Amino acid sequence: MRKKIGLVLAGGGARGIAHIGVLKALQEAGIVPDVISGSSAGAIAGAFFCAGFTPDQMLETMKSSGYIRNLRPGIGFAGLIRSKSYRGLYRKYLGEVKSFEDLQRKLYICVTNLNTGLVEYVHSGEILDVVIASSAIPVIFTPLQIGDDVYSDGGILNNFPIEPLEDEGCDVIIGVEVNPLRREENVSSMKQVLERTLVLSVRENSRERKKRADFVFEPHALSQFNVFDMRRADQIFEVGYREAKESIHNSSFLRNLAKELKGEKVAEEGELEIRNQVV
C-alpha cells in the first residue's frame, strides 16, 4: 500500500515563497503530499497547491497578481493593512474553490483565535477568510472576524502545525522551515525589531515540533531575505528549489522514499535511517 505523505509548511512572510520551490523539487522527485498543514505563508502555498496549481503557476500568480499593490492602510492600531482587502484577490485566482471540500488534496490551515487564545486547525467550510486570517501577521495586518470570533496569524501559537498530520496517521511527515536563524548586527529600527521578534517567536514555537517530523527542509540561504521581501520572489523561489533539490540528492531517506512511491525496489539498508533530520 502506498505510504500517506504529509507536508508541513511553516509561516515566514515573503520567505514562504520558498515553499513553492520546495514543492517543485518534491514533485520532480515523485514525492507528492497527500495532506498539507500550513500556517501563515504556508497556508497560502498549501491552499494554491491543493487547489491544483502547479508550482510554476503558483509563482507566476504571486508575481502577476498585484499582491503588493493591493495593500491598503488599515484603521486604528489593530493593523496597518486591511486583511479584508485580499478577499477579491484570492477569489479571483482560486476561482471555483470556495471551500475546503473543493480542494484536490486535504488541507489543514492553522489560525489563532484571539478571543479564546487557542490555536485552531481548520479543514472544512469556506476557505478564503481562513487563508487570509492565517496569514494576518500581527500589527502588519488587521485580524479578521470569522463568525463570532476574531482570528489572526496561525504562527502566533503554532508556526509548524504538525499535529493535524499526526492525527491523520501520515506514514511520512516532511516539513519546510523558512526562518533560518543567524546573528543580526542591526536591530535598531522599528521594522528590524518587529521582524526579528516575529522570527524568534515563531522559531521557538516550532523547535520541538520539528523534531517530530521525519525530514525538514530548512533553506539556509533564506537568511539573506527578510519577511517583507515580496519583490524578490524569483530569488526566494530559486533558493527553495535549489536547496531542496540538493537535499533530496544527498538524503538516502528521501531517495528511498521516492523510489518506493514509484514502485521501485528500495535498498534494505534502513529506510528509516535518516528520519528526524533537519537540512
mmCIF file of C-alpha atoms in Angstrom:
data_model
loop_
_atom_site.group_PDB
_atom_site.id
_atom_site.type_symbol
_atom_site.label_atom_id
_atom_site.label_comp_id
_atom_site.label_asym_id
_atom_site.label_seq_id
_atom_site.Cartn_x
_atom_site.Cartn_y
_atom_site.Cartn_z
ATOM 1 C CA MET A 1 0.000 0.000 0.000
ATOM 2 C CA ARG A 2 1.263 3.463 -0.920
ATOM 3 C CA LYS A 3 2.518 5.492 2.011
ATOM 4 C CA LYS A 4 0.489 8.509 3.056
ATOM 5 C CA ILE A 5 2.662 11.627 2.815
ATOM 6 C CA GLY A 6 2.045 14.697 4.951
ATOM 7 C CA LEU A 7 3.696 18.080 4.405
ATOM 8 C CA VAL A 8 4.020 20.876 6.994
ATOM 9 C CA LEU A 9 4.538 24.386 5.606
ATOM 10 C CA ALA A 10 5.707 26.973 8.125
ATOM 11 C CA GLY A 11 4.952 30.670 8.057
ATOM 12 C CA GLY A 12 7.618 33.227 7.236
ATOM 13 C CA GLY A 13 6.192 36.146 5.259
ATOM 14 C CA ALA A 14 7.882 36.597 1.878
ATOM 15 C CA ARG A 15 10.274 33.771 2.719
ATOM 16 C CA GLY A 16 7.277 31.474 2.350
ATOM 17 C CA ILE A 17 7.679 31.789 -1.426
ATOM 18 C CA ALA A 18 10.446 29.226 -0.931
ATOM 19 C CA HIS A 19 7.671 26.683 -0.253
ATOM 20 C CA ILE A 20 6.829 26.860 -3.952
ATOM 21 C CA GLY A 21 10.383 25.948 -4.903
ATOM 22 C CA VAL A 22 10.450 23.053 -2.437
ATOM 23 C CA LEU A 23 7.124 21.781 -3.778
ATOM 24 C CA LYS A 24 8.528 21.828 -7.312
ATOM 25 C CA ALA A 25 11.604 19.852 -6.240
ATOM 26 C CA LEU A 26 9.457 17.312 -4.399
ATOM 27 C CA GLN A 27 7.157 16.905 -7.394
ATOM 28 C CA GLU A 28 10.104 16.321 -9.718
ATOM 29 C CA ALA A 29 11.352 13.636 -7.321
ATOM 30 C CA GLY A 30 7.937 11.967 -7.310
ATOM 31 C CA ILE A 31 7.210 12.856 -3.681
ATOM 32 C CA VAL A 32 3.769 14.451 -3.769
ATOM 33 C CA PRO A 33 1.975 15.148 -0.471
ATOM 34 C CA ASP A 34 -1.463 13.701 0.191
ATOM 35 C CA VAL A 35 -2.193 16.091 3.055
ATOM 36 C CA ILE A 36 -0.803 19.560 3.778
ATOM 37 C CA SER A 37 -0.899 21.551 7.003
ATOM 38 C CA GLY A 38 0.176 25.190 6.916
ATOM 39 C CA SER A 39 0.449 28.361 8.930
ATOM 40 C CA SER A 40 0.528 31.900 7.546
ATOM 41 C CA ALA A 41 2.549 31.901 4.291
ATOM 42 C CA GLY A 42 2.429 28.109 4.452
ATOM 43 C CA ALA A 43 -1.370 28.274 4.449
ATOM 44 C CA ILE A 44 -1.318 30.360 1.267
ATOM 45 C CA ALA A 45 1.078 27.999 -0.516
ATOM 46 C CA GLY A 46 -0.892 24.988 0.705
ATOM 47 C CA ALA A 47 -4.201 26.409 -0.484
ATOM 48 C CA PHE A 48 -2.991 27.081 -4.018
ATOM 49 C CA PHE A 49 -1.198 23.740 -4.321
ATOM 50 C CA CYS A 50 -4.201 21.812 -3.016
ATOM 51 C CA ALA A 51 -6.413 23.762 -5.430
ATOM 52 C CA GLY A 52 -4.460 22.237 -8.311
ATOM 53 C CA PHE A 53 -1.925 24.945 -9.160
ATOM 54 C CA THR A 54 1.484 23.749 -10.290
ATOM 55 C CA PRO A 55 4.470 25.349 -8.532
ATOM 56 C CA ASP A 56 5.281 27.355 -11.671
ATOM 57 C CA GLN A 57 1.691 28.603 -11.829
ATOM 58 C CA MET A 58 1.836 29.489 -8.131
ATOM 59 C CA LEU A 59 4.967 31.592 -8.624
ATOM 60 C CA GLU A 60 3.561 33.346 -11.680
ATOM 61 C CA THR A 61 0.326 34.090 -9.827
ATOM 62 C CA MET A 62 2.255 35.569 -6.918
ATOM 63 C CA LYS A 63 4.255 37.811 -9.253
ATOM 64 C CA SER A 64 1.417 38.945 -11.503
ATOM 65 C CA SER A 65 -1.438 39.214 -9.011
ATOM 66 C CA GLY A 66 -0.610 42.723 -7.795
ATOM 67 C CA TYR A 67 -0.205 41.370 -4.259
ATOM 68 C CA ILE A 68 1.819 44.423 -3.218
ATOM 69 C CA ARG A 69 -0.477 46.882 -4.999
ATOM 70 C CA ASN A 70 -3.443 45.549 -3.039
ATOM 71 C CA LEU A 71 -2.029 46.697 0.301
ATOM 72 C CA ARG A 72 -4.365 49.282 1.817
ATOM 73 C CA PRO A 73 -3.964 51.241 5.046
ATOM 74 C CA GLY A 74 -5.910 49.922 7.993
ATOM 75 C CA ILE A 75 -7.868 51.948 10.515
ATOM 76 C CA GLY A 76 -6.624 52.400 14.071
ATOM 77 C CA PHE A 77 -3.899 50.323 15.679
ATOM 78 C CA ALA A 78 -5.154 46.776 15.087
ATOM 79 C CA GLY A 79 -3.011 46.576 11.956
ATOM 80 C CA LEU A 80 -1.574 48.700 9.175
ATOM 81 C CA ILE A 81 -3.128 46.763 6.293
ATOM 82 C CA ARG A 82 -6.724 45.641 5.940
ATOM 83 C CA SER A 83 -6.826 41.861 5.690
ATOM 84 C CA LYS A 84 -10.251 42.122 4.029
ATOM 85 C CA SER A 85 -8.662 43.807 1.004
ATOM 86 C CA TYR A 86 -7.331 40.427 -0.113
ATOM 87 C CA ARG A 87 -10.706 38.724 -0.469
ATOM 88 C CA GLY A 88 -11.167 39.825 -4.063
ATOM 89 C CA LEU A 89 -7.628 38.831 -4.960
ATOM 90 C CA TYR A 90 -7.918 35.288 -3.611
ATOM 91 C CA ARG A 91 -11.409 34.921 -5.047
ATOM 92 C CA LYS A 92 -10.085 35.870 -8.488
ATOM 93 C CA TYR A 93 -7.305 33.297 -8.547
ATOM 94 C CA LEU A 94 -8.885 30.454 -6.621
ATOM 95 C CA GLY A 95 -11.968 30.718 -8.811
ATOM 96 C CA GLU A 96 -14.378 27.882 -8.126
ATOM 97 C CA VAL A 97 -12.568 26.869 -4.950
ATOM 98 C CA LYS A 98 -14.804 28.325 -2.274
ATOM 99 C CA SER A 99 -14.497 25.675 0.412
ATOM 100 C CA PHE A 100 -12.021 23.113 1.693
ATOM 101 C CA GLU A 101 -14.233 20.456 0.159
ATOM 102 C CA ASP A 102 -13.493 21.888 -3.336
ATOM 103 C CA LEU A 103 -9.757 21.209 -3.000
ATOM 104 C CA GLN A 104 -7.993 18.347 -4.792
ATOM 105 C CA ARG A 105 -5.983 17.420 -1.692
ATOM 106 C CA LYS A 106 -6.733 17.605 2.001
ATOM 107 C CA LEU A 107 -5.594 20.805 3.667
ATOM 108 C CA TYR A 108 -5.408 21.990 7.260
ATOM 109 C CA ILE A 109 -4.930 25.680 7.995
ATOM 110 C CA CYS A 110 -3.680 26.841 11.374
ATOM 111 C CA VAL A 111 -5.225 30.027 12.791
ATOM 112 C CA THR A 112 -5.035 31.796 16.141
ATOM 113 C CA ASN A 113 -8.359 32.590 17.816
ATOM 114 C CA LEU A 114 -7.731 35.891 19.578
ATOM 115 C CA ASN A 115 -10.917 35.585 21.651
ATOM 116 C CA THR A 116 -10.198 32.172 23.172
ATOM 117 C CA GLY A 117 -6.411 32.434 22.983
ATOM 118 C CA LEU A 118 -6.274 28.973 21.389
ATOM 119 C CA VAL A 119 -4.957 27.562 18.140
ATOM 120 C CA GLU A 120 -7.417 26.026 15.670
ATOM 121 C CA TYR A 121 -6.816 23.725 12.696
ATOM 122 C CA VAL A 122 -9.494 24.325 10.070
ATOM 123 C CA HIS A 123 -10.159 21.778 7.341
ATOM 124 C CA SER A 124 -13.789 22.255 6.303
ATOM 125 C CA GLY A 125 -16.181 25.003 5.289
ATOM 126 C CA GLU A 126 -15.402 28.257 3.491
ATOM 127 C CA ILE A 127 -11.704 28.678 2.803
ATOM 128 C CA LEU A 128 -10.902 32.259 1.700
ATOM 129 C CA ASP A 129 -11.237 34.035 5.048
ATOM 130 C CA VAL A 130 -9.377 31.213 6.807
ATOM 131 C CA VAL A 131 -6.386 31.622 4.466
ATOM 132 C CA ILE A 132 -6.446 35.393 4.976
ATOM 133 C CA ALA A 133 -6.711 35.116 8.757
ATOM 134 C CA SER A 134 -3.893 32.574 8.995
ATOM 135 C CA SER A 135 -1.542 34.957 7.162
ATOM 136 C CA ALA A 136 -2.558 38.128 9.036
ATOM 137 C CA ILE A 137 0.828 38.954 10.578
ATOM 138 C CA PRO A 138 0.194 40.816 13.865
ATOM 139 C CA VAL A 139 0.472 44.613 13.737
ATOM 140 C CA ILE A 140 1.058 44.486 9.958
ATOM 141 C CA PHE A 141 -2.359 43.074 9.041
ATOM 142 C CA THR A 142 -5.668 43.580 10.792
ATOM 143 C CA PRO A 143 -7.216 40.476 12.417
ATOM 144 C CA LEU A 144 -10.247 39.026 10.658
ATOM 145 C CA GLN A 145 -13.622 38.209 12.122
ATOM 146 C CA ILE A 146 -14.991 34.809 11.145
ATOM 147 C CA GLY A 147 -18.340 34.004 12.705
ATOM 148 C CA ASP A 148 -18.387 35.228 16.275
ATOM 149 C CA ASP A 149 -14.624 35.286 16.854
ATOM 150 C CA VAL A 150 -11.596 37.244 15.679
ATOM 151 C CA TYR A 151 -8.663 35.402 14.114
ATOM 152 C CA SER A 152 -5.055 36.195 13.317
ATOM 153 C CA ASP A 153 -1.813 34.620 12.117
ATOM 154 C CA GLY A 154 -1.596 30.901 12.874
ATOM 155 C CA GLY A 155 2.118 31.260 13.516
ATOM 156 C CA ILE A 156 1.477 33.196 16.714
ATOM 157 C CA LEU A 157 0.801 29.926 18.534
ATOM 158 C CA ASN A 158 1.967 27.270 16.070
ATOM 159 C CA ASN A 159 4.162 28.048 13.102
ATOM 160 C CA PHE A 160 4.854 24.375 12.351
ATOM 161 C CA PRO A 161 1.400 22.732 12.566
ATOM 162 C CA ILE A 162 2.365 19.079 12.526
ATOM 163 C CA GLU A 163 -0.477 17.958 14.820
ATOM 164 C CA PRO A 164 -3.174 17.506 12.121
ATOM 165 C CA LEU A 165 -0.836 15.288 10.098
ATOM 166 C CA GLU A 166 -0.097 13.156 13.131
ATOM 167 C CA ASP A 167 -3.832 12.824 13.756
ATOM 168 C CA GLU A 168 -4.297 11.880 10.076
ATOM 169 C CA GLY A 169 -1.935 8.952 10.596
ATOM 170 C CA CYS A 170 0.522 10.008 7.892
ATOM 171 C CA ASP A 171 3.241 7.419 7.349
ATOM 172 C CA VAL A 172 5.814 10.082 6.487
ATOM 173 C CA ILE A 173 5.784 13.740 7.543
ATOM 174 C CA ILE A 174 8.023 16.210 5.753
ATOM 175 C CA GLY A 175 8.359 19.802 6.910
ATOM 176 C CA VAL A 176 9.566 23.061 5.407
ATOM 177 C CA GLU A 177 11.019 25.688 7.763
ATOM 178 C CA VAL A 178 11.634 29.091 6.140
ATOM 179 C CA ASN A 179 13.050 31.040 9.082
ATOM 180 C CA PRO A 180 16.755 30.196 9.324
ATOM 181 C CA LEU A 181 18.435 31.851 12.271
ATOM 182 C CA ARG A 182 21.636 33.863 12.078
ATOM 183 C CA ARG A 183 23.212 36.656 14.055
ATOM 184 C CA GLU A 184 21.740 40.075 13.187
ATOM 185 C CA GLU A 185 24.058 43.018 13.677
ATOM 186 C CA ASN A 186 21.491 45.751 13.063
ATOM 187 C CA VAL A 187 18.225 45.664 15.003
ATOM 188 C CA SER A 188 17.773 49.379 15.633
ATOM 189 C CA SER A 189 14.769 50.388 13.535
ATOM 190 C CA MET A 190 11.168 49.566 14.393
ATOM 191 C CA LYS A 191 10.866 47.395 11.270
ATOM 192 C CA GLN A 192 14.040 45.466 12.137
ATOM 193 C CA VAL A 193 12.934 44.898 15.720
ATOM 194 C CA LEU A 194 9.468 43.791 14.592
ATOM 195 C CA GLU A 195 10.853 41.325 12.064
ATOM 196 C CA ARG A 196 13.432 39.935 14.484
ATOM 197 C CA THR A 197 10.913 39.375 17.277
ATOM 198 C CA LEU A 198 8.492 37.693 14.868
ATOM 199 C CA VAL A 199 11.171 35.304 13.571
ATOM 200 C CA LEU A 200 12.453 34.454 17.063
ATOM 201 C CA SER A 201 8.927 33.839 18.338
ATOM 202 C CA VAL A 202 7.839 31.503 15.543
ATOM 203 C CA ARG A 203 11.126 29.598 15.571
ATOM 204 C CA GLU A 204 10.735 28.925 19.268
ATOM 205 C CA ASN A 205 7.198 27.548 18.987
ATOM 206 C CA SER A 206 8.385 25.348 16.097
ATOM 207 C CA ARG A 207 11.529 23.953 17.696
ATOM 208 C CA GLU A 208 10.115 20.876 19.444
ATOM 209 C CA ARG A 209 7.554 20.214 16.731
ATOM 210 C CA LYS A 210 10.212 19.967 14.021
ATOM 211 C CA LYS A 211 11.798 17.082 15.906
ATOM 212 C CA ARG A 212 8.624 15.056 15.322
ATOM 213 C CA ALA A 213 8.857 15.300 11.530
ATOM 214 C CA ASP A 214 10.669 12.636 9.535
ATOM 215 C CA PHE A 215 12.536 15.193 7.457
ATOM 216 C CA VAL A 216 12.657 19.011 7.498
ATOM 217 C CA PHE A 217 13.904 21.249 4.718
ATOM 218 C CA GLU A 218 15.398 24.491 6.007
ATOM 219 C CA PRO A 219 16.905 26.506 3.117
ATOM 220 C CA HIS A 220 19.760 28.343 4.809
ATOM 221 C CA ALA A 221 20.208 30.963 2.087
ATOM 222 C CA LEU A 222 16.809 32.407 3.041
ATOM 223 C CA SER A 223 18.617 34.273 5.810
ATOM 224 C CA GLN A 224 19.576 36.913 3.206
ATOM 225 C CA PHE A 225 15.894 37.827 2.743
ATOM 226 C CA ASN A 226 13.506 39.466 5.173
ATOM 227 C CA VAL A 227 9.878 38.620 5.791
ATOM 228 C CA PHE A 228 8.748 41.639 3.736
ATOM 229 C CA ASP A 229 10.872 40.933 0.602
ATOM 230 C CA MET A 230 7.914 40.246 -1.708
ATOM 231 C CA ARG A 231 9.619 41.895 -4.677
ATOM 232 C CA ARG A 232 12.410 39.293 -4.589
ATOM 233 C CA ALA A 233 10.029 36.416 -5.298
ATOM 234 C CA ASP A 234 12.153 34.851 -8.061
ATOM 235 C CA GLN A 235 15.262 34.704 -5.896
ATOM 236 C CA ILE A 236 13.379 33.282 -2.892
ATOM 237 C CA PHE A 237 11.731 30.633 -5.071
ATOM 238 C CA GLU A 238 15.105 29.693 -6.540
ATOM 239 C CA VAL A 239 16.658 29.275 -3.085
ATOM 240 C CA GLY A 240 13.866 26.931 -2.034
ATOM 241 C CA TYR A 241 14.076 24.933 -5.257
ATOM 242 C CA ARG A 242 17.867 24.696 -5.417
ATOM 243 C CA GLU A 243 18.403 23.741 -1.775
ATOM 244 C CA ALA A 244 15.549 21.216 -1.830
ATOM 245 C CA LYS A 245 16.977 19.545 -4.944
ATOM 246 C CA GLU A 246 20.350 19.296 -3.231
ATOM 247 C CA SER A 247 18.822 17.919 -0.028
ATOM 248 C CA ILE A 248 16.879 15.262 -1.929
ATOM 249 C CA HIS A 249 20.022 14.251 -3.807
ATOM 250 C CA ASN A 250 22.008 13.953 -0.565
ATOM 251 C CA SER A 251 19.349 12.185 1.535
ATOM 252 C CA SER A 252 19.122 8.408 1.281
ATOM 253 C CA PHE A 253 15.837 8.605 3.202
ATOM 254 C CA LEU A 254 14.215 10.852 0.561
ATOM 255 C CA ARG A 255 15.783 8.948 -2.323
ATOM 256 C CA ASN A 256 14.437 5.662 -0.972
ATOM 257 C CA LEU A 257 11.042 7.249 -0.340
ATOM 258 C CA ALA A 258 10.908 8.495 -3.930
ATOM 259 C CA LYS A 259 11.782 5.022 -5.225
ATOM 260 C CA GLU A 260 9.171 3.397 -3.028
ATOM 261 C CA LEU A 261 6.464 5.805 -4.190
ATOM 262 C CA LYS A 262 7.353 4.989 -7.795
ATOM 263 C CA GLY A 263 7.132 1.269 -7.077
ATOM 264 C CA GLU A 264 10.858 0.719 -7.440
ATOM 265 C CA LYS A 265 12.920 -1.584 -5.249
ATOM 266 C CA VAL A 266 14.417 0.057 -2.169
ATOM 267 C CA ALA A 267 17.778 -0.970 -0.721
ATOM 268 C CA GLU A 268 17.419 -2.850 2.550
ATOM 269 C CA GLU A 269 19.892 -0.697 4.441
ATOM 270 C CA GLY A 270 17.453 1.176 6.541
ATOM 271 C CA GLU A 271 14.511 3.049 5.164
ATOM 272 C CA LEU A 272 14.273 4.955 8.447
ATOM 273 C CA GLU A 273 17.944 5.722 8.864
ATOM 274 C CA ILE A 274 17.777 9.477 8.303
ATOM 275 C CA ARG A 275 14.426 10.299 9.841
ATOM 276 C CA ASN A 276 14.171 13.345 12.062
ATOM 277 C CA GLN A 277 16.813 15.201 10.063
ATOM 278 C CA VAL A 278 16.767 18.968 9.505
ATOM 279 C CA VAL A 279 18.741 20.147 6.486
#
